[in-house]
mmCIF file of C-alpha atoms in Angstrom:
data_model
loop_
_atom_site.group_PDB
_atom_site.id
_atom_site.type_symbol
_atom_site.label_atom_id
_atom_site.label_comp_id
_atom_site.label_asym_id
_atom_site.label_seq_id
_atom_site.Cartn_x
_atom_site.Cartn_y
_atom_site.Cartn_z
ATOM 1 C CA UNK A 15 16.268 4.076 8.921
ATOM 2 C CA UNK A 16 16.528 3.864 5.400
ATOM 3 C CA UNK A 17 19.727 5.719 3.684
ATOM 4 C CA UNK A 18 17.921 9.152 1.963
ATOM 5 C CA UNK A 19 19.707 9.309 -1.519
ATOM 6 C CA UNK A 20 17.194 12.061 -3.257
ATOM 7 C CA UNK A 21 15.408 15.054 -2.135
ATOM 8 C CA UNK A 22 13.543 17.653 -4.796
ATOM 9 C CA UNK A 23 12.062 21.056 -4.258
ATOM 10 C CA UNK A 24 8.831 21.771 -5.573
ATOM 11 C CA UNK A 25 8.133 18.296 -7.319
ATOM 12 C CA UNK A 26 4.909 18.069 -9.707
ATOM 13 C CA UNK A 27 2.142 19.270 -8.144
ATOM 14 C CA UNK A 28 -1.142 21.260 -8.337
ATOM 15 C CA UNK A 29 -0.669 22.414 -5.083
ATOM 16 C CA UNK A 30 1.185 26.236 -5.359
ATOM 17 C CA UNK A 31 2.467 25.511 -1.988
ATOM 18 C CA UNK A 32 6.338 24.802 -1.520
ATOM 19 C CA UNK A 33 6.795 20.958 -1.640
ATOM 20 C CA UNK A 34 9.310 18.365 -1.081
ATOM 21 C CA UNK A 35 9.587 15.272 -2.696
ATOM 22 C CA UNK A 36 11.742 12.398 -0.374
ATOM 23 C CA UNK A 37 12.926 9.764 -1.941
ATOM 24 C CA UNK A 38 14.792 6.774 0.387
ATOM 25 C CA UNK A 39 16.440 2.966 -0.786
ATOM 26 C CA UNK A 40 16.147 0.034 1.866
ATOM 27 C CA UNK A 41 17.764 -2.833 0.956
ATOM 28 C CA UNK A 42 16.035 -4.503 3.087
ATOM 29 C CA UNK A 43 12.706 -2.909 1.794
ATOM 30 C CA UNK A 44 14.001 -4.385 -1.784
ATOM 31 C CA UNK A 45 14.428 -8.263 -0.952
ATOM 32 C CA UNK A 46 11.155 -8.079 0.215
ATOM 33 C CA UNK A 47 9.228 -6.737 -2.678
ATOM 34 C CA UNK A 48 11.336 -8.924 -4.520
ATOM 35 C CA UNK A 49 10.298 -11.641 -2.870
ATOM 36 C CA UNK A 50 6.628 -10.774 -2.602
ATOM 37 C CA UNK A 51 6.987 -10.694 -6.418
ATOM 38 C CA UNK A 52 8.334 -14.257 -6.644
ATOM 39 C CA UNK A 53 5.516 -15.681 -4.762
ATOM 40 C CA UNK A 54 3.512 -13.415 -7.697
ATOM 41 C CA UNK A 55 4.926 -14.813 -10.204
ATOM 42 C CA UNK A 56 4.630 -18.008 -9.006
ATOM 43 C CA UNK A 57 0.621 -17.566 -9.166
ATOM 44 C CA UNK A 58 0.725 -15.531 -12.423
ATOM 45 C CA UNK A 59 2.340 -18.870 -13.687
ATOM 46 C CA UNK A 60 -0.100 -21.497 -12.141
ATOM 47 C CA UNK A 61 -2.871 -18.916 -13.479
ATOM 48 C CA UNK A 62 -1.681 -19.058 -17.083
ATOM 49 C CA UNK A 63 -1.230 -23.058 -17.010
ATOM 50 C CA UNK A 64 -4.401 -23.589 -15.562
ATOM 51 C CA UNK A 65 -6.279 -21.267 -18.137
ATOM 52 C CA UNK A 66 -7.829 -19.807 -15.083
ATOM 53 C CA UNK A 67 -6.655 -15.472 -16.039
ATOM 54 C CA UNK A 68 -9.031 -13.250 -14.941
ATOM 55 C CA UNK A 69 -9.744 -10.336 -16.892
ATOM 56 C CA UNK A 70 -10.352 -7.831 -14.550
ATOM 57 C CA UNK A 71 -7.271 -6.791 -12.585
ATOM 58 C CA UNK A 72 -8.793 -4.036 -9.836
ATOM 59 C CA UNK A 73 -6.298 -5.309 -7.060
ATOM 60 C CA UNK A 74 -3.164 -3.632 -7.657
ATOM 61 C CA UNK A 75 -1.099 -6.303 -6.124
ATOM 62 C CA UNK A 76 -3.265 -8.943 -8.238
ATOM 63 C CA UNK A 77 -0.525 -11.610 -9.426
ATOM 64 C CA UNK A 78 -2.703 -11.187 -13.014
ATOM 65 C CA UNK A 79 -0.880 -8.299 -13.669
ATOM 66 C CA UNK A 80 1.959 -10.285 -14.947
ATOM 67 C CA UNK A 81 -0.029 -12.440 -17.720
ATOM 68 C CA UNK A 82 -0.252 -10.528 -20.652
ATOM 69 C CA UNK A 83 -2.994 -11.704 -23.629
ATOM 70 C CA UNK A 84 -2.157 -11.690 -27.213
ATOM 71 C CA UNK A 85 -4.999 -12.793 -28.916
ATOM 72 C CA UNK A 86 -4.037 -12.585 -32.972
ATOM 73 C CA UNK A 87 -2.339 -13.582 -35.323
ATOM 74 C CA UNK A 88 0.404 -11.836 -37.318
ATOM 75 C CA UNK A 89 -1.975 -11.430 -40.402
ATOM 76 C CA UNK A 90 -4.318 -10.019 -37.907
ATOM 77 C CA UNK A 91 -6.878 -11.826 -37.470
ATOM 78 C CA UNK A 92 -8.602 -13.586 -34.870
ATOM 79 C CA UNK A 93 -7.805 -16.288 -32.876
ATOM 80 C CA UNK A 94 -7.559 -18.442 -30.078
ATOM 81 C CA UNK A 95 -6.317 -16.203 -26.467
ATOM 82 C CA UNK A 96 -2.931 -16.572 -25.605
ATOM 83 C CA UNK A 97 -1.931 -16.066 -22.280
ATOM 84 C CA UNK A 98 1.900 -15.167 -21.571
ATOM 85 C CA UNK A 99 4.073 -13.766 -18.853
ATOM 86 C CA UNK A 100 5.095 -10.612 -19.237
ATOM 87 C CA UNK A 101 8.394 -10.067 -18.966
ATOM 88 C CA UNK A 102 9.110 -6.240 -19.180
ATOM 89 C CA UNK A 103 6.038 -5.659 -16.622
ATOM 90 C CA UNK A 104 8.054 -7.587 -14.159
ATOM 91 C CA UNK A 105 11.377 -5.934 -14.987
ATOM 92 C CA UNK A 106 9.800 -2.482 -14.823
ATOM 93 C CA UNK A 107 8.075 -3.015 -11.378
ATOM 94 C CA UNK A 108 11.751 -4.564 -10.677
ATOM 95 C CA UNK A 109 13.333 -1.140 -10.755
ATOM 96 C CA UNK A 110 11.628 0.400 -8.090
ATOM 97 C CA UNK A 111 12.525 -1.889 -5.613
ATOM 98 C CA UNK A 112 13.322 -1.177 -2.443
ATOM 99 C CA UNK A 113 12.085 2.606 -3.448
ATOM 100 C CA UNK A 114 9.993 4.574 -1.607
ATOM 101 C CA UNK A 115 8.827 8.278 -2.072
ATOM 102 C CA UNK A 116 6.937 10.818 0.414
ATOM 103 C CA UNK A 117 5.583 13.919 -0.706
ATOM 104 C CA UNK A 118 5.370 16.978 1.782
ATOM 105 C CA UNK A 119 4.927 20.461 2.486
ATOM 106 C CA UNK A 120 6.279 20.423 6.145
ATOM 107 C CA UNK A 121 9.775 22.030 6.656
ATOM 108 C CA UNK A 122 10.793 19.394 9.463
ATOM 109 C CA UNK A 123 13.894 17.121 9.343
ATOM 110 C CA UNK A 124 14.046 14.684 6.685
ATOM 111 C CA UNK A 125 14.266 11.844 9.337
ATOM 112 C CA UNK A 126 11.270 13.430 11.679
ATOM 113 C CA UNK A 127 8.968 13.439 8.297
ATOM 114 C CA UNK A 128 10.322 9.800 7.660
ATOM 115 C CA UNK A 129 9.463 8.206 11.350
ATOM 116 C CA UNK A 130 6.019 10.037 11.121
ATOM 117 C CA UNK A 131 5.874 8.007 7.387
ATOM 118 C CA UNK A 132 7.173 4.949 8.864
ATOM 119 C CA UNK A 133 4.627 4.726 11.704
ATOM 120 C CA UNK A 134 1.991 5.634 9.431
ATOM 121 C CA UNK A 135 0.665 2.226 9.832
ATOM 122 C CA UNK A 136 -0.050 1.966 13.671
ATOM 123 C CA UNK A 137 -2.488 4.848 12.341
ATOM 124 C CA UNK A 138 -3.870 2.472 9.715
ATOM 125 C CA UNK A 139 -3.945 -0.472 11.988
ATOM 126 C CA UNK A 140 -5.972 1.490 14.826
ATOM 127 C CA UNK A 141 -8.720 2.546 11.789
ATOM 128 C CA UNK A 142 -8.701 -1.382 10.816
ATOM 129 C CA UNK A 143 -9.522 -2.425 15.073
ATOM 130 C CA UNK A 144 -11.938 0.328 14.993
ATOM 131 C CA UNK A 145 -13.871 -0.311 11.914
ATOM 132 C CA UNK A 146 -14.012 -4.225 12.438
ATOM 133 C CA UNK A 147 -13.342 -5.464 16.039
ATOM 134 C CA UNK A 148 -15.264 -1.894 17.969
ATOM 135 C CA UNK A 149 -17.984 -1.763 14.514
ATOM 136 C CA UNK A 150 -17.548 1.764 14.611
ATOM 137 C CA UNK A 151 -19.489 1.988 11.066
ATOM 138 C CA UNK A 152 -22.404 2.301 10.321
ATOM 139 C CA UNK A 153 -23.506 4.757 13.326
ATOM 140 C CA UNK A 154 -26.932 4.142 13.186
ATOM 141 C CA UNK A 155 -27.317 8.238 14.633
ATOM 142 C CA UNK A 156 -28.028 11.178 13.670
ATOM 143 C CA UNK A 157 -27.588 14.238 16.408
ATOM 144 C CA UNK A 158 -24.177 15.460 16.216
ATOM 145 C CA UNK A 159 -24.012 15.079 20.076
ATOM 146 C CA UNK A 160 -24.685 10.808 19.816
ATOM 147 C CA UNK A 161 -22.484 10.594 16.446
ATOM 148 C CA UNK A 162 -19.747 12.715 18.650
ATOM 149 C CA UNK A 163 -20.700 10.465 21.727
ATOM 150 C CA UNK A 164 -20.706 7.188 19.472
ATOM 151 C CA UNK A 165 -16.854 7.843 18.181
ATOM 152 C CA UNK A 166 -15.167 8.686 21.641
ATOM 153 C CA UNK A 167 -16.593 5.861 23.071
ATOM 154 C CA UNK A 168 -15.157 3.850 20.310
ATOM 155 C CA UNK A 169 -11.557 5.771 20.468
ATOM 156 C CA UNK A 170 -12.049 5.114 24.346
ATOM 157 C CA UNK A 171 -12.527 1.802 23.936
ATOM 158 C CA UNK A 172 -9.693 1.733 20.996
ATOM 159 C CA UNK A 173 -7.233 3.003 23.900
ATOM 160 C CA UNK A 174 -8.163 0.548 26.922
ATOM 161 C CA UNK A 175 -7.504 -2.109 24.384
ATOM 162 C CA UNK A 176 -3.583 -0.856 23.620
ATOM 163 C CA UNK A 177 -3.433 -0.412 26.951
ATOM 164 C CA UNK A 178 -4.097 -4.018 27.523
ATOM 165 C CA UNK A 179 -2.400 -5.093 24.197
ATOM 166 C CA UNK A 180 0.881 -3.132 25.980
ATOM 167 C CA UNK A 181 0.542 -4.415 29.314
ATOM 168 C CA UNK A 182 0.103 -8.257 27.759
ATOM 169 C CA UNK A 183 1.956 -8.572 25.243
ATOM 170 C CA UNK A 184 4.667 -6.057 25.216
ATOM 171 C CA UNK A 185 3.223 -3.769 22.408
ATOM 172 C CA UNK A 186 5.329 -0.518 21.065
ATOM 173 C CA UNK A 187 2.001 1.214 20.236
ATOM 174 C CA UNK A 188 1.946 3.334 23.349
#
């Protein structure tokens, strides 16, 4: 569990309902964004050598995030497109490593809201199975009995296979 160094009442929000904003620090958490950064960095840099930077960045994690473009000179005019690596983007995404913030209205335990959090993606994981291995989407129905029918079947079938994910290989899911 990661060490909880800063809990706020009522953070920003639109909502008018009491909120709490939980912020923890993992170490462990850090090296690896620090790491995944590296590796980031690493392609940011091949990217720029190669000439190959793509302008459109819609991937948050894109490694073009890092090239910056100057493409003037100090007169002002135009010229040639530079492409460099930014430096203070990577220091700024630097400080947050290792951070991570959840926002809630529930009056639990900090560490109950934080093991709900950190399971969060066995949640995600079961939507992934569903919607690729099971096809779950599109449901080609339309009575609200067969669409009802056509998604319990699925989360049926979604269950027998963590049952037999548990029962071969050891799985924590259930």
């Amino acid at each position: 569990m990661p060490a909880v160094f800063f809990i706020r009442k009522n953070p920003y929000t639109t909502k008018k309902s009491d909120q709490r904003l939980i912020i923890t620090y993992s170490p462990k958490y850090a090296a690896y964004q620090k790491e995944i950064r590296r590796r980031q960095i690493e392609r940011a840099q091949k990217m720029i050598v190669s000439g190959k930077c793509k302008t459109e960045r819609k991937n948050p994690n894109n490694p073009a995030r890092f090239v910056g473009k100057l493409a003037a000179t100090k007169e002002g005019e135009k010229t040639k497109i530079h492409y460099f690596l930014d430096e203070e983007k990577i220091a700024e995404e630097a400080r947050y490593d290792g951070l991570y913030a959840v926002c809630t209205d529930l009056e639990d335990e900090v560490t109950d809201i934080l093991k709900v959090s950190e399971g969060r993606w066995r949640i995600e994981e079961c939507f992934l199975v569903m919607k690729t291995g099971f096809e779950t989407r599109p449901a080609f129905v339309r009575l609200e009995s067969r669409i009802t029918a056509h998604f319990l079947i699925c989360f049926l079938a979604l269950l027998v296979y963590r049952l037999l994910e548990g029962k071969l290989c050891g799985s924590l899911y259930l």
